[in-house]
XYZ file of C-alpha atoms in Angstrom:
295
model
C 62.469 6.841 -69.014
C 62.414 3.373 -70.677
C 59.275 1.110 -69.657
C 57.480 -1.546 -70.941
C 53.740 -3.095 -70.108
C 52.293 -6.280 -70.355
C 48.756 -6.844 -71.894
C 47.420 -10.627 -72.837
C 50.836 -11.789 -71.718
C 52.487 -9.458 -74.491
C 55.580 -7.367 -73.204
C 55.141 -3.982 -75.351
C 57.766 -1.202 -75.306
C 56.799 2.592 -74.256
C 57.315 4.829 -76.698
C 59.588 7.719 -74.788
C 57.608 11.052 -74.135
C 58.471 14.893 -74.207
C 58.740 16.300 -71.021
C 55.393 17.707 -69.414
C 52.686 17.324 -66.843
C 50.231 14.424 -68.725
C 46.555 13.668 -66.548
C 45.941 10.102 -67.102
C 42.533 8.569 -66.990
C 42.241 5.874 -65.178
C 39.514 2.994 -65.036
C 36.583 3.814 -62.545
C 36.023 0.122 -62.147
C 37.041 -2.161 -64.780
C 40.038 -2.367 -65.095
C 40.256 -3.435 -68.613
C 38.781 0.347 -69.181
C 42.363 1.485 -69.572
C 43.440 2.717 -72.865
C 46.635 1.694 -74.876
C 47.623 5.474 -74.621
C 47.679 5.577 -70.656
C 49.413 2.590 -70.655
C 51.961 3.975 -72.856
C 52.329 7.326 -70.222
C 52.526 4.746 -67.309
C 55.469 2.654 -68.284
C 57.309 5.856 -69.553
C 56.681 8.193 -67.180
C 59.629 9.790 -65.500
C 57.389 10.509 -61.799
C 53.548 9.274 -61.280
C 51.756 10.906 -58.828
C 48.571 9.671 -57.759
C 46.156 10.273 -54.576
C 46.239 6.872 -53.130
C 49.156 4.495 -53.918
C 48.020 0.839 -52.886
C 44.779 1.926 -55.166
C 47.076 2.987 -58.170
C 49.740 0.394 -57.207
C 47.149 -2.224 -58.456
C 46.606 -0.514 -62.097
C 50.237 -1.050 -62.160
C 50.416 -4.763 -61.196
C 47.472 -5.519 -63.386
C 49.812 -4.680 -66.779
C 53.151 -4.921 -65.447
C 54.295 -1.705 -65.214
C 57.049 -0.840 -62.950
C 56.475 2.326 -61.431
C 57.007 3.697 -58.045
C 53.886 5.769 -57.572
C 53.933 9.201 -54.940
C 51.372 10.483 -53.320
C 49.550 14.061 -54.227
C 46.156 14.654 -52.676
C 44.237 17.332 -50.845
C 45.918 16.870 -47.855
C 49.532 17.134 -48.944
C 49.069 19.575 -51.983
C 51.392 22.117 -50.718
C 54.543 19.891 -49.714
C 53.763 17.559 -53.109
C 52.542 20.302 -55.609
C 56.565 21.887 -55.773
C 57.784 18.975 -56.066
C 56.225 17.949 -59.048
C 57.005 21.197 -60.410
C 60.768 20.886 -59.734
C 60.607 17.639 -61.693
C 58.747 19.241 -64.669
C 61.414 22.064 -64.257
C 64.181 20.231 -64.837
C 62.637 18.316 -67.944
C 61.440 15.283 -67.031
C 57.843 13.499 -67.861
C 55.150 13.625 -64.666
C 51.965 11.416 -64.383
C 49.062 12.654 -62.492
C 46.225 10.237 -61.708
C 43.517 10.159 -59.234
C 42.216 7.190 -57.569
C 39.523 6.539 -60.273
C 38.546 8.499 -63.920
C 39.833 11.591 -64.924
C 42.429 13.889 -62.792
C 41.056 17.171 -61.558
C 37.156 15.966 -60.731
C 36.731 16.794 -57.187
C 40.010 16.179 -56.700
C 43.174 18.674 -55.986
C 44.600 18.362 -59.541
C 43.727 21.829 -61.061
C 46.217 23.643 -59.004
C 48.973 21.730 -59.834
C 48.035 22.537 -63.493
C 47.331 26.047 -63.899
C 50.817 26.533 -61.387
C 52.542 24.058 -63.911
C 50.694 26.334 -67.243
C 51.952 29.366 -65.213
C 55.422 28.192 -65.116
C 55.833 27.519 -69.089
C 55.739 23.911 -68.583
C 53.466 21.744 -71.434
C 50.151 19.979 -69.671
C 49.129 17.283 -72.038
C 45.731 15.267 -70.484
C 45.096 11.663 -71.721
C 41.409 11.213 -72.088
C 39.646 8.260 -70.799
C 36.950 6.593 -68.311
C 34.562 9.120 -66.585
C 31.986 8.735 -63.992
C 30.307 11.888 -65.187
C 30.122 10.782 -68.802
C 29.566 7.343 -68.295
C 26.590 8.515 -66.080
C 25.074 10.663 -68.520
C 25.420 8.728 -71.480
C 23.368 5.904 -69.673
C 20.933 8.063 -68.086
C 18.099 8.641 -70.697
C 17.995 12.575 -69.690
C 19.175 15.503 -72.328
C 22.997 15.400 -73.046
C 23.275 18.730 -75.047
C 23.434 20.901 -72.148
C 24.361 19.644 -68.482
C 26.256 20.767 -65.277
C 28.654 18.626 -63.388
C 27.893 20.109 -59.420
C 30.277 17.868 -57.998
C 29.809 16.397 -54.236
C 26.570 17.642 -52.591
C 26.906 19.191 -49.214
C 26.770 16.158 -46.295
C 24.112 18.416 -44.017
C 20.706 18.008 -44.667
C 19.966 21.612 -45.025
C 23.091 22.850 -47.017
C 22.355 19.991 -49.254
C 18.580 21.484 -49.906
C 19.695 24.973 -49.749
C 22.278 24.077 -52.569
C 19.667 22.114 -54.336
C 17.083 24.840 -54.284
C 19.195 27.111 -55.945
C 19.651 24.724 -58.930
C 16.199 23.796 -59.170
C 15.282 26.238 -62.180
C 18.519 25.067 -63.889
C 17.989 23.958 -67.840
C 21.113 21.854 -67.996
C 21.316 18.345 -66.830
C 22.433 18.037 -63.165
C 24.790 15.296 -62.296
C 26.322 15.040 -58.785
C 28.188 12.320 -56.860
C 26.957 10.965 -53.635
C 27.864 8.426 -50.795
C 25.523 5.425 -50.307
C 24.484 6.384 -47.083
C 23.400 10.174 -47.754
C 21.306 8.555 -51.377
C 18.116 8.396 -49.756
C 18.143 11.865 -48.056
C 19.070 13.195 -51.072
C 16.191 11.875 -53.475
C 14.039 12.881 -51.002
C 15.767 16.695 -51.373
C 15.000 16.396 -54.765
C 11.714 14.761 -54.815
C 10.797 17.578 -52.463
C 12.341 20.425 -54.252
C 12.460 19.741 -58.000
C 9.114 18.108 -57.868
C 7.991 14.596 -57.536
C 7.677 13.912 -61.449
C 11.116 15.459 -62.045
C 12.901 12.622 -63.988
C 16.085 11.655 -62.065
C 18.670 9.087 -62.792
C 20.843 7.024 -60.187
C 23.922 5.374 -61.556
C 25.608 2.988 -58.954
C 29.112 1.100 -59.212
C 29.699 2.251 -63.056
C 31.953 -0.120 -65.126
C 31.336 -2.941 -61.831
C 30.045 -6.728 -61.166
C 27.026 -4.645 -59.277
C 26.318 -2.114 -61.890
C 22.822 -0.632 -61.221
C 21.881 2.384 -63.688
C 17.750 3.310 -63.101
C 15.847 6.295 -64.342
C 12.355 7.428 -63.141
C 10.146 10.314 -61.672
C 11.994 11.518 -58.291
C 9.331 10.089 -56.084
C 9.905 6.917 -58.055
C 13.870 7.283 -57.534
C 13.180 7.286 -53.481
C 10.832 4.347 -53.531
C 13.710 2.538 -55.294
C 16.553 3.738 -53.665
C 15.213 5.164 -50.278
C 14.463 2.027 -47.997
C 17.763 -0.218 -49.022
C 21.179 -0.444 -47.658
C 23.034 0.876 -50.847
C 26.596 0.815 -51.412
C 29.369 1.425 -54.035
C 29.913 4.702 -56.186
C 27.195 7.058 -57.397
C 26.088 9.340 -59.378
C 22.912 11.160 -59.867
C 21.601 12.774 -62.259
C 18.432 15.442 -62.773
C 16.490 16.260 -65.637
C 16.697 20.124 -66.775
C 13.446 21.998 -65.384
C 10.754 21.912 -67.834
C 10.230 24.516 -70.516
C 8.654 27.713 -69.498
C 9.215 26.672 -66.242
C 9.874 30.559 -64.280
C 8.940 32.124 -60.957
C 5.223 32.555 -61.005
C 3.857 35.972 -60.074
C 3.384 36.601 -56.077
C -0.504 36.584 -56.706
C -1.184 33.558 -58.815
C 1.203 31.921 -56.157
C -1.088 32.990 -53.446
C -4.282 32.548 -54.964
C -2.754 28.542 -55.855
C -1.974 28.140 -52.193
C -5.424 29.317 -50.831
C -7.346 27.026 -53.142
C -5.388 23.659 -51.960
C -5.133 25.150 -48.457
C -9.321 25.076 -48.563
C -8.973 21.338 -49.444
C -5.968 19.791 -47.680
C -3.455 19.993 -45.086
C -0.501 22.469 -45.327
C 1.917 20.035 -45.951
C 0.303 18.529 -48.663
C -0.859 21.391 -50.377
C 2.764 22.627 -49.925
C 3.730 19.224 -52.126
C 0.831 20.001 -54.766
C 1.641 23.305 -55.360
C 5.293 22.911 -55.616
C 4.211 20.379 -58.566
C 2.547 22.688 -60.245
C 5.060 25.921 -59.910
C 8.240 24.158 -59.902
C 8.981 26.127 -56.662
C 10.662 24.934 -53.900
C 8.207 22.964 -51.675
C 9.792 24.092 -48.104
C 9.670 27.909 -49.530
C 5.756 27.025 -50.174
C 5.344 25.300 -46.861
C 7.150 28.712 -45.394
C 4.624 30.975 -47.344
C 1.895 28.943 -45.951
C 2.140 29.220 -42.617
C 2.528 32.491 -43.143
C -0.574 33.021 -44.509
C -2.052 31.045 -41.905
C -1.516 33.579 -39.270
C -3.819 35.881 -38.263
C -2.075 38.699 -39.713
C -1.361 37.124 -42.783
Protein backbone atom coordinates (compact mmCIF):
# COMPACT_ATOMS: atom_id res chain seq x y z
CA UNK A 1 0.00 0.00 0.00
CA UNK A 2 1.03 3.55 -1.06
CA UNK A 3 1.94 5.98 1.99
CA UNK A 4 3.80 8.83 2.55
CA UNK A 5 5.29 10.60 5.98
CA UNK A 6 6.08 13.89 6.89
CA UNK A 7 9.39 14.81 8.73
CA UNK A 8 10.61 18.72 9.11
CA UNK A 9 7.54 19.56 7.08
CA UNK A 10 8.93 17.28 4.13
CA UNK A 11 6.22 14.89 2.52
CA UNK A 12 8.48 11.68 1.64
CA UNK A 13 7.10 8.71 -0.34
CA UNK A 14 7.20 4.95 1.16
CA UNK A 15 9.01 2.82 -0.69
CA UNK A 16 6.38 -0.34 -1.24
CA UNK A 17 7.37 -3.54 0.80
CA UNK A 18 7.25 -7.43 0.17
CA UNK A 19 4.70 -9.03 1.94
CA UNK A 20 5.60 -10.27 5.61
CA UNK A 21 5.19 -9.83 9.31
CA UNK A 22 7.91 -6.66 10.02
CA UNK A 23 8.36 -5.75 14.24
CA UNK A 24 8.85 -2.13 14.30
CA UNK A 25 10.70 -0.35 17.02
CA UNK A 26 9.21 2.25 18.30
CA UNK A 27 10.50 5.31 20.47
CA UNK A 28 10.40 4.57 24.33
CA UNK A 29 10.09 8.27 24.93
CA UNK A 30 11.34 10.61 22.46
CA UNK A 31 9.75 10.61 19.89
CA UNK A 32 12.29 11.86 17.54
CA UNK A 33 13.98 8.23 18.44
CA UNK A 34 12.21 6.86 15.40
CA UNK A 35 14.25 5.74 12.56
CA UNK A 36 13.80 6.63 8.78
CA UNK A 37 13.34 2.78 8.25
CA UNK A 38 10.19 2.45 10.64
CA UNK A 39 8.86 5.29 9.20
CA UNK A 40 9.17 3.85 5.87
CA UNK A 41 7.17 0.34 7.28
CA UNK A 42 4.52 2.73 8.85
CA UNK A 43 3.31 4.65 5.87
CA UNK A 44 3.48 1.39 3.72
CA UNK A 45 2.20 -1.02 5.73
CA UNK A 46 -0.77 -2.92 4.47
CA UNK A 47 -2.26 -3.68 8.52
CA UNK A 48 -0.44 -2.20 11.84
CA UNK A 49 -1.14 -3.82 14.80
CA UNK A 50 -0.15 -2.42 17.94
CA UNK A 51 -1.13 -3.02 21.82
CA UNK A 52 -2.63 0.28 22.55
CA UNK A 53 -4.00 2.47 19.71
CA UNK A 54 -4.45 6.14 21.15
CA UNK A 55 -0.58 5.43 22.34
CA UNK A 56 0.48 4.37 18.71
CA UNK A 57 -2.13 6.70 17.13
CA UNK A 58 0.20 9.57 18.35
CA UNK A 59 3.55 8.11 16.59
CA UNK A 60 1.34 8.38 13.67
CA UNK A 61 0.14 12.01 14.03
CA UNK A 62 3.59 13.10 14.99
CA UNK A 63 4.91 12.28 11.08
CA UNK A 64 1.81 12.20 9.26
CA UNK A 65 1.22 8.90 8.58
CA UNK A 66 -2.17 7.71 7.81
CA UNK A 67 -2.73 4.51 9.27
CA UNK A 68 -5.60 2.92 10.96
CA UNK A 69 -3.88 1.06 13.77
CA UNK A 70 -5.68 -2.51 15.43
CA UNK A 71 -5.28 -3.68 18.47
CA UNK A 72 -3.13 -7.06 19.44
CA UNK A 73 -2.23 -7.49 23.09
CA UNK A 74 -2.27 -10.11 25.79
CA UNK A 75 -5.69 -9.95 26.29
CA UNK A 76 -7.01 -10.42 22.77
CA UNK A 77 -4.11 -12.64 21.33
CA UNK A 78 -6.30 -15.42 20.33
CA UNK A 79 -9.21 -13.49 18.41
CA UNK A 80 -6.27 -10.92 16.89
CA UNK A 81 -3.30 -13.42 16.38
CA UNK A 82 -5.48 -15.29 13.15
CA UNK A 83 -6.26 -12.46 11.93
CA UNK A 84 -3.05 -11.16 11.31
CA UNK A 85 -2.16 -14.37 9.94
CA UNK A 86 -5.01 -14.38 7.37
CA UNK A 87 -3.66 -11.02 6.22
CA UNK A 88 -0.04 -12.31 5.90
CA UNK A 89 -1.74 -15.35 4.12
CA UNK A 90 -3.13 -13.69 1.53
CA UNK A 91 0.09 -11.50 0.80
CA UNK A 92 -0.18 -8.44 2.23
CA UNK A 93 2.51 -6.35 4.52
CA UNK A 94 1.64 -6.46 8.61
CA UNK A 95 3.16 -4.04 11.24
CA UNK A 96 3.55 -5.16 14.73
CA UNK A 97 4.44 -2.59 17.39
CA UNK A 98 4.14 -2.45 21.04
CA UNK A 99 3.35 0.51 23.02
CA UNK A 100 7.06 1.51 23.47
CA UNK A 101 10.71 -0.16 22.05
CA UNK A 102 10.99 -3.28 20.50
CA UNK A 103 7.94 -5.88 19.81
CA UNK A 104 8.10 -9.12 21.73
CA UNK A 105 9.71 -7.67 25.29
CA UNK A 106 7.25 -8.66 27.82
CA UNK A 107 4.82 -8.32 25.51
CA UNK A 108 2.55 -11.08 23.51
CA UNK A 109 4.46 -10.68 20.20
CA UNK A 110 6.50 -13.98 20.04
CA UNK A 111 3.52 -16.09 19.38
CA UNK A 112 2.33 -14.34 16.65
CA UNK A 113 5.85 -14.87 15.16
CA UNK A 114 6.92 -18.29 15.55
CA UNK A 115 2.86 -19.17 14.35
CA UNK A 116 3.57 -16.69 11.38
CA UNK A 117 7.53 -18.63 10.86
CA UNK A 118 5.44 -21.86 11.18
CA UNK A 119 3.14 -20.95 8.47
CA UNK A 120 5.96 -20.09 5.69
CA UNK A 121 5.29 -16.52 5.99
CA UNK A 122 8.73 -14.03 5.99
CA UNK A 123 9.20 -12.13 9.64
CA UNK A 124 11.45 -9.24 8.93
CA UNK A 125 12.11 -7.06 12.52
CA UNK A 126 13.15 -3.36 12.17
CA UNK A 127 15.64 -2.62 14.85
CA UNK A 128 15.44 0.38 16.96
CA UNK A 129 14.97 2.10 20.57
CA UNK A 130 15.29 -0.33 23.58
CA UNK A 131 14.78 0.09 27.19
CA UNK A 132 17.03 -2.85 27.86
CA UNK A 133 19.89 -1.54 25.77
CA UNK A 134 19.52 1.90 26.43
CA UNK A 135 19.69 0.83 30.17
CA UNK A 136 22.73 -1.06 29.92
CA UNK A 137 24.68 1.01 27.79
CA UNK A 138 24.25 3.87 30.45
CA UNK A 139 24.68 1.81 33.40
CA UNK A 140 28.52 1.60 34.05
CA UNK A 141 28.14 -2.37 34.84
CA UNK A 142 29.76 -5.22 32.36
CA UNK A 143 27.99 -5.37 28.90
CA UNK A 144 29.70 -8.59 27.54
CA UNK A 145 27.51 -10.93 29.24
CA UNK A 146 23.94 -9.95 30.73
CA UNK A 147 20.37 -11.39 31.22
CA UNK A 148 17.22 -9.54 30.44
CA UNK A 149 14.69 -11.18 33.50
CA UNK A 150 11.92 -9.21 32.44
CA UNK A 151 9.11 -7.92 35.08
CA UNK A 152 9.90 -9.01 38.68
CA UNK A 153 7.17 -10.77 40.52
CA UNK A 154 4.68 -7.90 42.34
CA UNK A 155 4.71 -10.08 45.89
CA UNK A 156 7.26 -9.39 48.17
CA UNK A 157 8.32 -12.90 48.63
CA UNK A 158 8.09 -14.25 44.97
CA UNK A 159 10.05 -11.23 44.11
CA UNK A 160 12.99 -12.40 46.73
CA UNK A 161 12.51 -15.96 46.03
CA UNK A 162 13.07 -15.10 42.24
CA UNK A 163 15.88 -12.85 43.17
CA UNK A 164 17.66 -15.38 45.30
CA UNK A 165 17.88 -17.70 42.67
CA UNK A 166 19.74 -15.19 40.42
CA UNK A 167 21.95 -14.00 42.98
CA UNK A 168 25.10 -16.19 41.92
CA UNK A 169 24.37 -15.17 38.29
CA UNK A 170 27.71 -13.81 36.26
CA UNK A 171 25.74 -11.94 33.64
CA UNK A 172 24.38 -8.52 34.11
CA UNK A 173 20.78 -8.50 35.47
CA UNK A 174 18.42 -6.00 34.08
CA UNK A 175 14.70 -6.05 35.01
CA UNK A 176 11.80 -3.59 34.65
CA UNK A 177 9.88 -2.33 37.57
CA UNK A 178 6.87 -0.03 38.53
CA UNK A 179 7.64 3.10 40.61
CA UNK A 180 5.82 2.04 43.43
CA UNK A 181 7.35 -1.61 43.96
CA UNK A 182 11.33 0.36 43.36
CA UNK A 183 11.98 0.66 46.87
CA UNK A 184 10.94 -2.89 47.97
CA UNK A 185 12.87 -4.11 45.42
CA UNK A 186 16.40 -2.45 46.19
CA UNK A 187 15.85 -3.43 49.43
CA UNK A 188 15.43 -7.34 47.93
CA UNK A 189 18.55 -6.79 46.45
CA UNK A 190 20.44 -4.92 48.97
CA UNK A 191 19.40 -7.79 51.21
CA UNK A 192 20.12 -10.63 48.96
CA UNK A 193 22.94 -9.75 46.55
CA UNK A 194 24.73 -7.88 49.24
CA UNK A 195 24.84 -4.32 50.24
CA UNK A 196 28.05 -3.40 48.07
CA UNK A 197 26.56 -5.16 45.03
CA UNK A 198 26.75 -2.36 42.36
CA UNK A 199 23.21 -1.74 41.00
CA UNK A 200 21.98 0.67 38.45
CA UNK A 201 18.42 2.41 38.28
CA UNK A 202 17.47 3.90 34.97
CA UNK A 203 14.18 6.01 35.18
CA UNK A 204 12.08 7.64 32.21
CA UNK A 205 14.85 6.67 29.42
CA UNK A 206 14.90 8.98 26.31
CA UNK A 207 12.42 11.65 28.75
CA UNK A 208 12.35 15.48 30.08
CA UNK A 209 12.88 13.52 33.68
CA UNK A 210 15.60 11.20 32.69
CA UNK A 211 17.34 9.95 35.90
CA UNK A 212 20.13 7.15 35.20
CA UNK A 213 22.26 6.50 38.85
CA UNK A 214 24.67 3.74 39.66
CA UNK A 215 25.95 2.80 43.18
CA UNK A 216 26.40 0.01 45.90
CA UNK A 217 22.72 -1.51 46.54
CA UNK A 218 22.47 -0.02 49.96
CA UNK A 219 23.39 3.21 48.23
CA UNK A 220 20.60 2.52 45.42
CA UNK A 221 17.82 2.34 48.45
CA UNK A 222 19.03 5.45 50.20
CA UNK A 223 18.50 7.13 46.81
CA UNK A 224 15.60 5.63 45.59
CA UNK A 225 13.87 4.12 48.76
CA UNK A 226 12.25 7.17 50.67
CA UNK A 227 10.84 9.22 47.39
CA UNK A 228 7.67 9.12 45.52
CA UNK A 229 9.17 7.84 42.13
CA UNK A 230 7.44 7.67 38.97
CA UNK A 231 7.87 7.01 35.19
CA UNK A 232 9.53 3.82 33.52
CA UNK A 233 12.35 1.75 34.98
CA UNK A 234 14.79 -0.33 34.70
CA UNK A 235 17.28 -1.88 36.95
CA UNK A 236 20.10 -3.25 36.55
CA UNK A 237 22.68 -5.65 38.81
CA UNK A 238 26.19 -6.15 38.60
CA UNK A 239 27.31 -9.95 37.84
CA UNK A 240 28.36 -11.66 41.30
CA UNK A 241 31.93 -11.23 41.92
CA UNK A 242 34.59 -13.64 40.75
CA UNK A 243 35.04 -16.76 42.70
CA UNK A 244 32.04 -15.95 44.23
CA UNK A 245 30.44 -19.98 45.01
CA UNK A 246 28.53 -21.65 47.82
CA UNK A 247 30.87 -21.80 50.74
CA UNK A 248 31.28 -25.16 52.47
CA UNK A 249 28.47 -25.97 55.31
CA UNK A 250 31.34 -25.63 57.99
CA UNK A 251 33.14 -22.45 57.16
CA UNK A 252 29.44 -21.15 56.87
CA UNK A 253 28.80 -22.19 60.36
CA UNK A 254 31.90 -21.43 61.94
CA UNK A 255 31.31 -17.50 60.09
CA UNK A 256 27.91 -17.37 61.71
CA UNK A 257 29.05 -18.36 65.30
CA UNK A 258 31.83 -15.81 65.35
CA UNK A 259 29.41 -12.67 64.44
CA UNK A 260 26.63 -14.37 66.43
CA UNK A 261 29.25 -13.98 69.67
CA UNK A 262 29.40 -10.23 68.76
CA UNK A 263 26.04 -9.01 67.43
CA UNK A 264 22.48 -9.55 67.04
CA UNK A 265 21.10 -12.22 64.62
CA UNK A 266 19.90 -9.94 62.27
CA UNK A 267 22.88 -8.17 61.85
CA UNK A 268 25.20 -10.83 61.78
CA UNK A 269 22.75 -12.36 59.23
CA UNK A 270 23.59 -8.92 57.04
CA UNK A 271 27.50 -9.33 57.72
CA UNK A 272 27.77 -12.64 56.80
CA UNK A 273 25.71 -12.51 53.75
CA UNK A 274 28.47 -9.74 52.73
CA UNK A 275 31.02 -11.82 53.07
CA UNK A 276 29.51 -15.25 51.37
CA UNK A 277 27.41 -13.73 48.83
CA UNK A 278 24.58 -15.93 50.27
CA UNK A 279 21.27 -15.02 50.61
CA UNK A 280 20.84 -13.00 53.87
CA UNK A 281 17.16 -14.44 54.83
CA UNK A 282 18.70 -18.15 54.15
CA UNK A 283 21.52 -16.95 56.82
CA UNK A 284 19.00 -15.38 59.14
CA UNK A 285 17.05 -19.00 58.69
CA UNK A 286 20.33 -20.95 59.55
CA UNK A 287 20.71 -18.81 62.51
CA UNK A 288 17.96 -19.29 64.36
CA UNK A 289 18.43 -22.54 63.81
CA UNK A 290 21.45 -22.76 65.44
CA UNK A 291 20.12 -20.83 68.15
CA UNK A 292 17.94 -23.54 69.41
CA UNK A 293 18.76 -25.72 71.90
CA UNK A 294 19.09 -28.58 69.70
CA UNK A 295 20.93 -26.89 67.22
Amino acid sequence: MAGTFTIAGQTIEAPPLEPGLYLVATPIGNLRDITIRALETLAACDLLACEDTRITRRLLDRYSIARKPVAYHEHNAAEAGPRLLAALGEGQVVALVSDAGTPLVSDPGYRLVGEALAAGHRVIPIPGPSAVLAGLAASGLPTDDFRFVGFLPAKDKARRDRLAGLADARSTLIAFESPHRLAATLRAIADLFGPDRPVCVARELTKRFETIGTGPAEEMVGRFGESTVKGEIVVMIAPAPEGQGTPDATDIDALLKTLLADMPAARAAREAARTTGLPRAELYSRLLAMKKPDG
